[in-house]
Amino acid sequence: MGAISERFEAMPHRLASSKARQRVNMIVFLGPAILLTLAFFVLPVIVDVVISFTDMGRSLRINEFTFKQYEKVFVGDRRLASVITLTFVYAFLTLAIFNVTFGLILALLTTAIPKVSGGFFRGVWLLPRMSPSVLYILLWVWVIRPSDSGLLNQVLKQIFGVKEVVDLLTTAPLALIVVSNGFIGASMGMIIFTSAIRGIPEHLFHAARVDGAGSLSIVRHITLPALRWPISFITIYQTLSLLVSFEYILLLTKGGPFFDTTVLALYIYRRAFQSGQYAYGAALALFLIILGVVVAMLGWKFLDMKTLLQKPRIEVN
Amino acid sequence: MQRFTATAKSALIAATGLAALTSIGALSAPAFAEVVENVELVTYTLWARQDISGPLRAGNVVKAAGLLNEALAEEGSNRRVQVVVQESPAAGFDDDALQLLRVFGIGEGPDLFIQSHTWICAFEKEGFVANLEDLIQANDWAFGTIFPTLWESTKCGGDRYAIPQDAEARMFFYNKKLMREAGISEEDIESLPARVLAGEVTLDGLSDIAKQVVDNTSAEYGILHRPSVGPDYIMVFNSYGNSFSDPETGSLLLEPEKLEAAFGWFERNVQIGVTPANNTAMEWGDIREAFYTRDNAAFWMYGIWDLASQAFPIYGLPKEEEAFFKDWGWTAVPPVVAGGTASSLTHPIVYAMSSEVQDKDLAIRLLGFASDADLNTDHAVTTAHLAIRSEQLDDPRYQAAWPVARATELLDITQYLPNNAGFADLNRVIYTALQGVETGSLSAAEAAQFVVDEAEVQLDDVIVR
C-alpha cells in the first residue's frame, strides 16, 4: 500500500516533467522548422508589404510612405490586365496539356509496360527536372535558334527541305513557353500519378479483366476514380507553381517579343529589377500573393479537397 | 574612399612610382589613407564595367596614379595614390548603372566610377555624384582642351558632374558588294555618304536601297539594328524630330506624332521585307555574321568601335583602309526629307566622382592625368573611339588609326542623348515598343501611345506635347 501511495504522490511530478519534456521536444523538433518558416516565408511577406507602401526606387532609398504603388496597380498600369490574362492562359494551357493530361498519360503508359521499361521512360522524362534550369534552357535556345545553326532549322532544312528559317521565338512564343515548361511540369504529375496507380489493389484489375473489361474501361472505371485526389492535388499545386515561377521564360524569351510571354511573375521582375521600381514591384508581388491565395481557395472548394482529405472509413487491405 | 575586400574585388594596382611603397608592404593595406614611414597612401576605388570595347577606361586611371605620384614626388609631397578597380560584370551600361545605384544606396559606393553620360543625372538626383564644376575650372591644365561640345553630355542643371572619357560615332555601315550585285552603280555606292550629308538621300531612300538589295541579291536582310536596348535606333527618332528633352525645363519630352513617324519607318521596313520581324530576337553574333561575313545584309546600324572590337579581330574584315573601303563603307543617318540635315549620335562614357570623396582636389588631379592626351589616344586607337581633345587629332597614332580619324568628321553633325535621370527607363520603353512594332504586336500609332502610357506610369518628369 505504501508503495502504491508513493506512486500516486509522485504522479503530479511525472505529469509535470512529461509536459516539460513535451515542450522541449516540440522546441527541438519543430523549432528549426518554425524558424525557417518565419525567416523564409513570413518575414519576406512582411518586408514585401512594408516596401510596397514606400517609394523605394533605383537607389533602394525610402523617402516617404505612400499608397501610390497601389494606385498604379489598380488604376495607372494599363499593361497589367493583359499580363494577368496571359498568365492565366499560360497556366491553363500548361496545366491542361502537360502537367495533368500528359503527366497522366505518361503514368498510365509507363505503368502498363514492364517495370524496367517503365522506369527507364520515367527516368528520361525526369531528366529536364534534374537538369539545371540554365542548361535546360540553353538546349532549348540551341534547338529553336532562328538561324541555320539551330537544331530545328537544321532538321527542317536537311530532312524536309524547308528553305525559310523558322523563328518560333517570334511566331509562336506562347506555345514555346508552354511546351518548355510543360516538359518539366509533366514529370511531377507522372511521379504522383504513378505512385497512385501502383497503390490501387491489383485484384481490382484482375477482377475487371475476368468480367471482360477492356484496357480503356479499366482506366475509366478503376484507375481514374482512384486518381481523383492526386489529380486535384496536382492541379492546385501546379497552378500555384506556374503562377509564381518565371525563370524558364526569362531565360528563353525574356518575356518577349514585346509582352507576348511576360507572365505576372516575370512582369514583377521586369518592373522591380530591370527598371529599379522596387516599391512598385513589391506591390505587384503582394497582388500576386493574394491572387495565389484566391486561386488556391477556389481550387480547394471546386475540387472538393476537404472531402478528399477526410480519413477513409473503410481500410482496404 | 571605402574599405575594400581583396577577395571580393579584382584589383589593378598602379605600379609606377609605387615600387618603394610595395617594398614596405603598403599595397596590402586596405585603409583609405595610411601613413607608412612618412608616406601617406591614398586609395581610390574605381568602379568600371568589364567591357572589351574599352579596357583602358579603367586602365588609364590606374596609369594616371603613376603619373600623379611622380608629380607628387616632384612637389615634395609625402602623399601617394593607388587605384583599386572594382569590375562589374554587367551586360550593358544600363544594368551597370542600376547595380551601382544600389551599391551607393547601401553606402558601399566607390570613390570614382565610369558610367554612360545618360546616367549621370540619375546619380546627381540621388546625391551620389560630386559637382565638378569648380574643380574642372580650377584644373584647366588638365581639362582645358577637351572639346566643348562633349562637356554638354556631363551637365545636370547647368553644372558639370563628370569628365568625358571618350566619344564615338554611330552610323549605318553598308556592304558595297551586295549593292554592286543589286545593280547599283559604282558612282552611287561611293557617293552615298556624301549624298546623305548633302541631304540628297533620305531615310526612306535608304530603305529603297536596302529593298533593291533584298530583291536583287540572295541577301535576306536590308537593314539590321541592335537586338537590345541602346542608343543607335534613337538616331532615327532624332531624325524625325524627337529630342526627348524639353529645353526650357530639362524634363523628358514626348511628342506622339513624331514618335509615330519614327516608329512608322521601322514598321515600313518590316512590311517591305527590309528588316526582319525578329530583329530584336536575333543574336548579336548572328547579326554580325550576316553582315560582316555572309554578305547577307545590306546595312548594319551600329557604331565605329565595332570595327576594332569585332569586325577586324573576330570577323576578319580587312584592317587596311583601302581594302576595307573597297567592299565596305559607312554613312551618317539620312534626314527624313530631302534637303534636311544628316545626323550621327555619340554616347560619351564619363569619369565621375562620388560626393563622399574627402580630398576632391587630389581625386580631380588623378582624373586629370587619366584624361591625358597620350593615354586617351591609347584608348581611342585600340578600341576605335573618338578623341576627346583637339591635340589628339594631330597625333600620328590617331591619324594612322583610319577608322577613328575618318569617323571624327561625324562629330560635326553628332547629337547626344538627353542627360535626364529618366531617359534610360524611357529608352527601355521605346525599345519595347519598337519590338512590338517589328513583330506586329503594335502599329506605329499604338507604339507611340504605348510609350506615352508607360512613361506616364514609370517616370515622374515627363511632358507630353
JSON list of N, CA, C and O in Angstrom, two decimals, chain A residues 167-190:
[
{"chain": "A", "resi": 167, "resn": "ASP", "atom": "N", "xyz": [11.30, 30.79, -87.05]},
{"chain": "A", "resi": 167, "resn": "ASP", "atom": "CA", "xyz": [11.64, 31.50, -85.82]},
{"chain": "A", "resi": 167, "resn": "ASP", "atom": "C", "xyz": [10.47, 31.41, -84.84]},
{"chain": "A", "resi": 167, "resn": "ASP", "atom": "O", "xyz": [9.55, 32.22, -84.86]},
{"chain": "A", "resi": 168, "resn": "LEU", "atom": "N", "xyz": [10.52, 30.40, -83.99]},
{"chain": "A", "resi": 168, "resn": "LEU", "atom": "CA", "xyz": [9.42, 30.19, -83.04]},
{"chain": "A", "resi": 168, "resn": "LEU", "atom": "C", "xyz": [9.37, 31.29, -81.98]},
{"chain": "A", "resi": 168, "resn": "LEU", "atom": "O", "xyz": [8.31, 31.56, -81.42]},
{"chain": "A", "resi": 169, "resn": "LEU", "atom": "N", "xyz": [10.51, 31.91, -81.72]},
{"chain": "A", "resi": 169, "resn": "LEU", "atom": "CA", "xyz": [10.53, 32.98, -80.72]},
{"chain": "A", "resi": 169, "resn": "LEU", "atom": "C", "xyz": [9.62, 34.14, -81.13]},
{"chain": "A", "resi": 169, "resn": "LEU", "atom": "O", "xyz": [9.05, 34.82, -80.29]},
{"chain": "A", "resi": 170, "resn": "THR", "atom": "N", "xyz": [9.50, 34.34, -82.43]},
{"chain": "A", "resi": 170, "resn": "THR", "atom": "CA", "xyz": [8.66, 35.44, -82.92]},
{"chain": "A", "resi": 170, "resn": "THR", "atom": "C", "xyz": [7.28, 34.96, -83.31]},
{"chain": "A", "resi": 170, "resn": "THR", "atom": "O", "xyz": [6.29, 35.64, -83.05]},
{"chain": "A", "resi": 171, "resn": "THR", "atom": "N", "xyz": [7.20, 33.77, -83.92]},
{"chain": "A", "resi": 171, "resn": "THR", "atom": "CA", "xyz": [5.91, 33.33, -84.47]},
{"chain": "A", "resi": 171, "resn": "THR", "atom": "C", "xyz": [5.05, 32.58, -83.46]},
{"chain": "A", "resi": 171, "resn": "THR", "atom": "O", "xyz": [3.83, 32.62, -83.55]},
{"chain": "A", "resi": 172, "resn": "ALA", "atom": "N", "xyz": [5.66, 31.90, -82.50]},
{"chain": "A", "resi": 172, "resn": "ALA", "atom": "CA", "xyz": [4.86, 31.12, -81.56]},
{"chain": "A", "resi": 172, "resn": "ALA", "atom": "C", "xyz": [5.47, 31.16, -80.16]},
{"chain": "A", "resi": 172, "resn": "ALA", "atom": "O", "xyz": [5.75, 30.13, -79.55]},
{"chain": "A", "resi": 173, "resn": "PRO", "atom": "N", "xyz": [5.66, 32.37, -79.61]},
{"chain": "A", "resi": 173, "resn": "PRO", "atom": "CA", "xyz": [6.34, 32.45, -78.31]},
{"chain": "A", "resi": 173, "resn": "PRO", "atom": "C", "xyz": [5.55, 31.80, -77.16]},
{"chain": "A", "resi": 173, "resn": "PRO", "atom": "O", "xyz": [6.15, 31.17, -76.28]},
{"chain": "A", "resi": 174, "resn": "LEU", "atom": "N", "xyz": [4.21, 31.96, -77.20]},
{"chain": "A", "resi": 174, "resn": "LEU", "atom": "CA", "xyz": [3.41, 31.39, -76.11]},
{"chain": "A", "resi": 174, "resn": "LEU", "atom": "C", "xyz": [3.50, 29.87, -76.12]},
{"chain": "A", "resi": 174, "resn": "LEU", "atom": "O", "xyz": [3.68, 29.23, -75.07]},
{"chain": "A", "resi": 175, "resn": "ALA", "atom": "N", "xyz": [3.37, 29.31, -77.32]},
{"chain": "A", "resi": 175, "resn": "ALA", "atom": "CA", "xyz": [3.46, 27.84, -77.44]},
{"chain": "A", "resi": 175, "resn": "ALA", "atom": "C", "xyz": [4.82, 27.37, -76.92]},
{"chain": "A", "resi": 175, "resn": "ALA", "atom": "O", "xyz": [4.93, 26.33, -76.26]},
{"chain": "A", "resi": 176, "resn": "LEU", "atom": "N", "xyz": [5.83, 28.16, -77.21]},
{"chain": "A", "resi": 176, "resn": "LEU", "atom": "CA", "xyz": [7.19, 27.79, -76.81]},
{"chain": "A", "resi": 176, "resn": "LEU", "atom": "C", "xyz": [7.34, 27.71, -75.29]},
{"chain": "A", "resi": 176, "resn": "LEU", "atom": "O", "xyz": [7.91, 26.75, -74.76]},
{"chain": "A", "resi": 177, "resn": "ILE", "atom": "N", "xyz": [6.80, 28.69, -74.58]},
{"chain": "A", "resi": 177, "resn": "ILE", "atom": "CA", "xyz": [6.95, 28.66, -73.11]},
{"chain": "A", "resi": 177, "resn": "ILE", "atom": "C", "xyz": [6.04, 27.59, -72.49]},
{"chain": "A", "resi": 177, "resn": "ILE", "atom": "O", "xyz": [6.38, 27.01, -71.47]},
{"chain": "A", "resi": 178, "resn": "VAL", "atom": "N", "xyz": [4.91, 27.32, -73.15]},
{"chain": "A", "resi": 178, "resn": "VAL", "atom": "CA", "xyz": [4.03, 26.26, -72.64]},
{"chain": "A", "resi": 178, "resn": "VAL", "atom": "C", "xyz": [4.73, 24.91, -72.78]},
{"chain": "A", "resi": 178, "resn": "VAL", "atom": "O", "xyz": [4.78, 24.12, -71.83]},
{"chain": "A", "resi": 179, "resn": "VAL", "atom": "N", "xyz": [5.31, 24.66, -73.94]},
{"chain": "A", "resi": 179, "resn": "VAL", "atom": "CA", "xyz": [5.95, 23.36, -74.17]},
{"chain": "A", "resi": 179, "resn": "VAL", "atom": "C", "xyz": [7.21, 23.22, -73.30]},
{"chain": "A", "resi": 179, "resn": "VAL", "atom": "O", "xyz": [7.40, 22.18, -72.65]},
{"chain": "A", "resi": 180, "resn": "SER", "atom": "N", "xyz": [8.04, 24.26, -73.26]},
{"chain": "A", "resi": 180, "resn": "SER", "atom": "CA", "xyz": [9.29, 24.13, -72.49]},
{"chain": "A", "resi": 180, "resn": "SER", "atom": "C", "xyz": [9.01, 23.95, -71.00]},
{"chain": "A", "resi": 180, "resn": "SER", "atom": "O", "xyz": [9.70, 23.20, -70.31]},
{"chain": "A", "resi": 181, "resn": "ASN", "atom": "N", "xyz": [8.00, 24.63, -70.49]},
{"chain": "A", "resi": 181, "resn": "ASN", "atom": "CA", "xyz": [7.63, 24.45, -69.08]},
{"chain": "A", "resi": 181, "resn": "ASN", "atom": "C", "xyz": [6.89, 23.13, -68.87]},
{"chain": "A", "resi": 181, "resn": "ASN", "atom": "O", "xyz": [7.04, 22.48, -67.84]},
{"chain": "A", "resi": 182, "resn": "GLY", "atom": "N", "xyz": [6.07, 22.78, -69.88]},
{"chain": "A", "resi": 182, "resn": "GLY", "atom": "CA", "xyz": [5.27, 21.56, -69.76]},
{"chain": "A", "resi": 182, "resn": "GLY", "atom": "C", "xyz": [6.11, 20.30, -69.70]},
{"chain": "A", "resi": 182, "resn": "GLY", "atom": "O", "xyz": [5.79, 19.36, -68.97]},
{"chain": "A", "resi": 183, "resn": "PHE", "atom": "N", "xyz": [7.19, 20.27, -70.45]},
{"chain": "A", "resi": 183, "resn": "PHE", "atom": "CA", "xyz": [8.06, 19.09, -70.45]},
{"chain": "A", "resi": 183, "resn": "PHE", "atom": "C", "xyz": [8.60, 18.82, -69.05]},
{"chain": "A", "resi": 183, "resn": "PHE", "atom": "O", "xyz": [8.84, 17.68, -68.67]},
{"chain": "A", "resi": 184, "resn": "ILE", "atom": "N", "xyz": [8.82, 19.90, -68.31]},
{"chain": "A", "resi": 184, "resn": "ILE", "atom": "CA", "xyz": [9.31, 19.73, -66.94]},
{"chain": "A", "resi": 184, "resn": "ILE", "atom": "C", "xyz": [8.14, 19.44, -66.00]},
{"chain": "A", "resi": 184, "resn": "ILE", "atom": "O", "xyz": [8.21, 18.54, -65.16]},
{"chain": "A", "resi": 185, "resn": "GLY", "atom": "N", "xyz": [7.05, 20.19, -66.17]},
{"chain": "A", "resi": 185, "resn": "GLY", "atom": "CA", "xyz": [5.90, 20.05, -65.27]},
{"chain": "A", "resi": 185, "resn": "GLY", "atom": "C", "xyz": [5.27, 18.67, -65.34]},
{"chain": "A", "resi": 185, "resn": "GLY", "atom": "O", "xyz": [4.77, 18.16, -64.34]},
{"chain": "A", "resi": 186, "resn": "ALA", "atom": "N", "xyz": [5.29, 18.05, -66.52]},
{"chain": "A", "resi": 186, "resn": "ALA", "atom": "CA", "xyz": [4.64, 16.75, -66.69]},
{"chain": "A", "resi": 186, "resn": "ALA", "atom": "C", "xyz": [5.26, 15.68, -65.79]},
{"chain": "A", "resi": 186, "resn": "ALA", "atom": "O", "xyz": [4.58, 14.76, -65.34]},
{"chain": "A", "resi": 187, "resn": "SER", "atom": "N", "xyz": [6.57, 15.82, -65.53]},
{"chain": "A", "resi": 187, "resn": "SER", "atom": "CA", "xyz": [7.24, 14.78, -64.76]},
{"chain": "A", "resi": 187, "resn": "SER", "atom": "C", "xyz": [6.74, 14.71, -63.32]},
{"chain": "A", "resi": 187, "resn": "SER", "atom": "O", "xyz": [6.67, 13.65, -62.72]},
{"chain": "A", "resi": 188, "resn": "MET", "atom": "N", "xyz": [6.35, 15.85, -62.77]},
{"chain": "A", "resi": 188, "resn": "MET", "atom": "CA", "xyz": [5.82, 15.88, -61.39]},
{"chain": "A", "resi": 188, "resn": "MET", "atom": "C", "xyz": [4.52, 15.07, -61.32]},
{"chain": "A", "resi": 188, "resn": "MET", "atom": "O", "xyz": [4.35, 14.20, -60.47]},
{"chain": "A", "resi": 189, "resn": "GLY", "atom": "N", "xyz": [3.59, 15.37, -62.27]},
{"chain": "A", "resi": 189, "resn": "GLY", "atom": "CA", "xyz": [2.32, 14.63, -62.30]},
{"chain": "A", "resi": 189, "resn": "GLY", "atom": "C", "xyz": [2.58, 13.15, -62.54]},
{"chain": "A", "resi": 189, "resn": "GLY", "atom": "O", "xyz": [1.95, 12.28, -61.92]},
{"chain": "A", "resi": 190, "resn": "MET", "atom": "N", "xyz": [3.54, 12.88, -63.45]},
{"chain": "A", "resi": 190, "resn": "MET", "atom": "CA", "xyz": [3.86, 11.48, -63.78]},
{"chain": "A", "resi": 190, "resn": "MET", "atom": "C", "xyz": [4.24, 10.69, -62.52]},
{"chain": "A", "resi": 190, "resn": "MET", "atom": "O", "xyz": [3.75, 9.58, -62.30]}
]
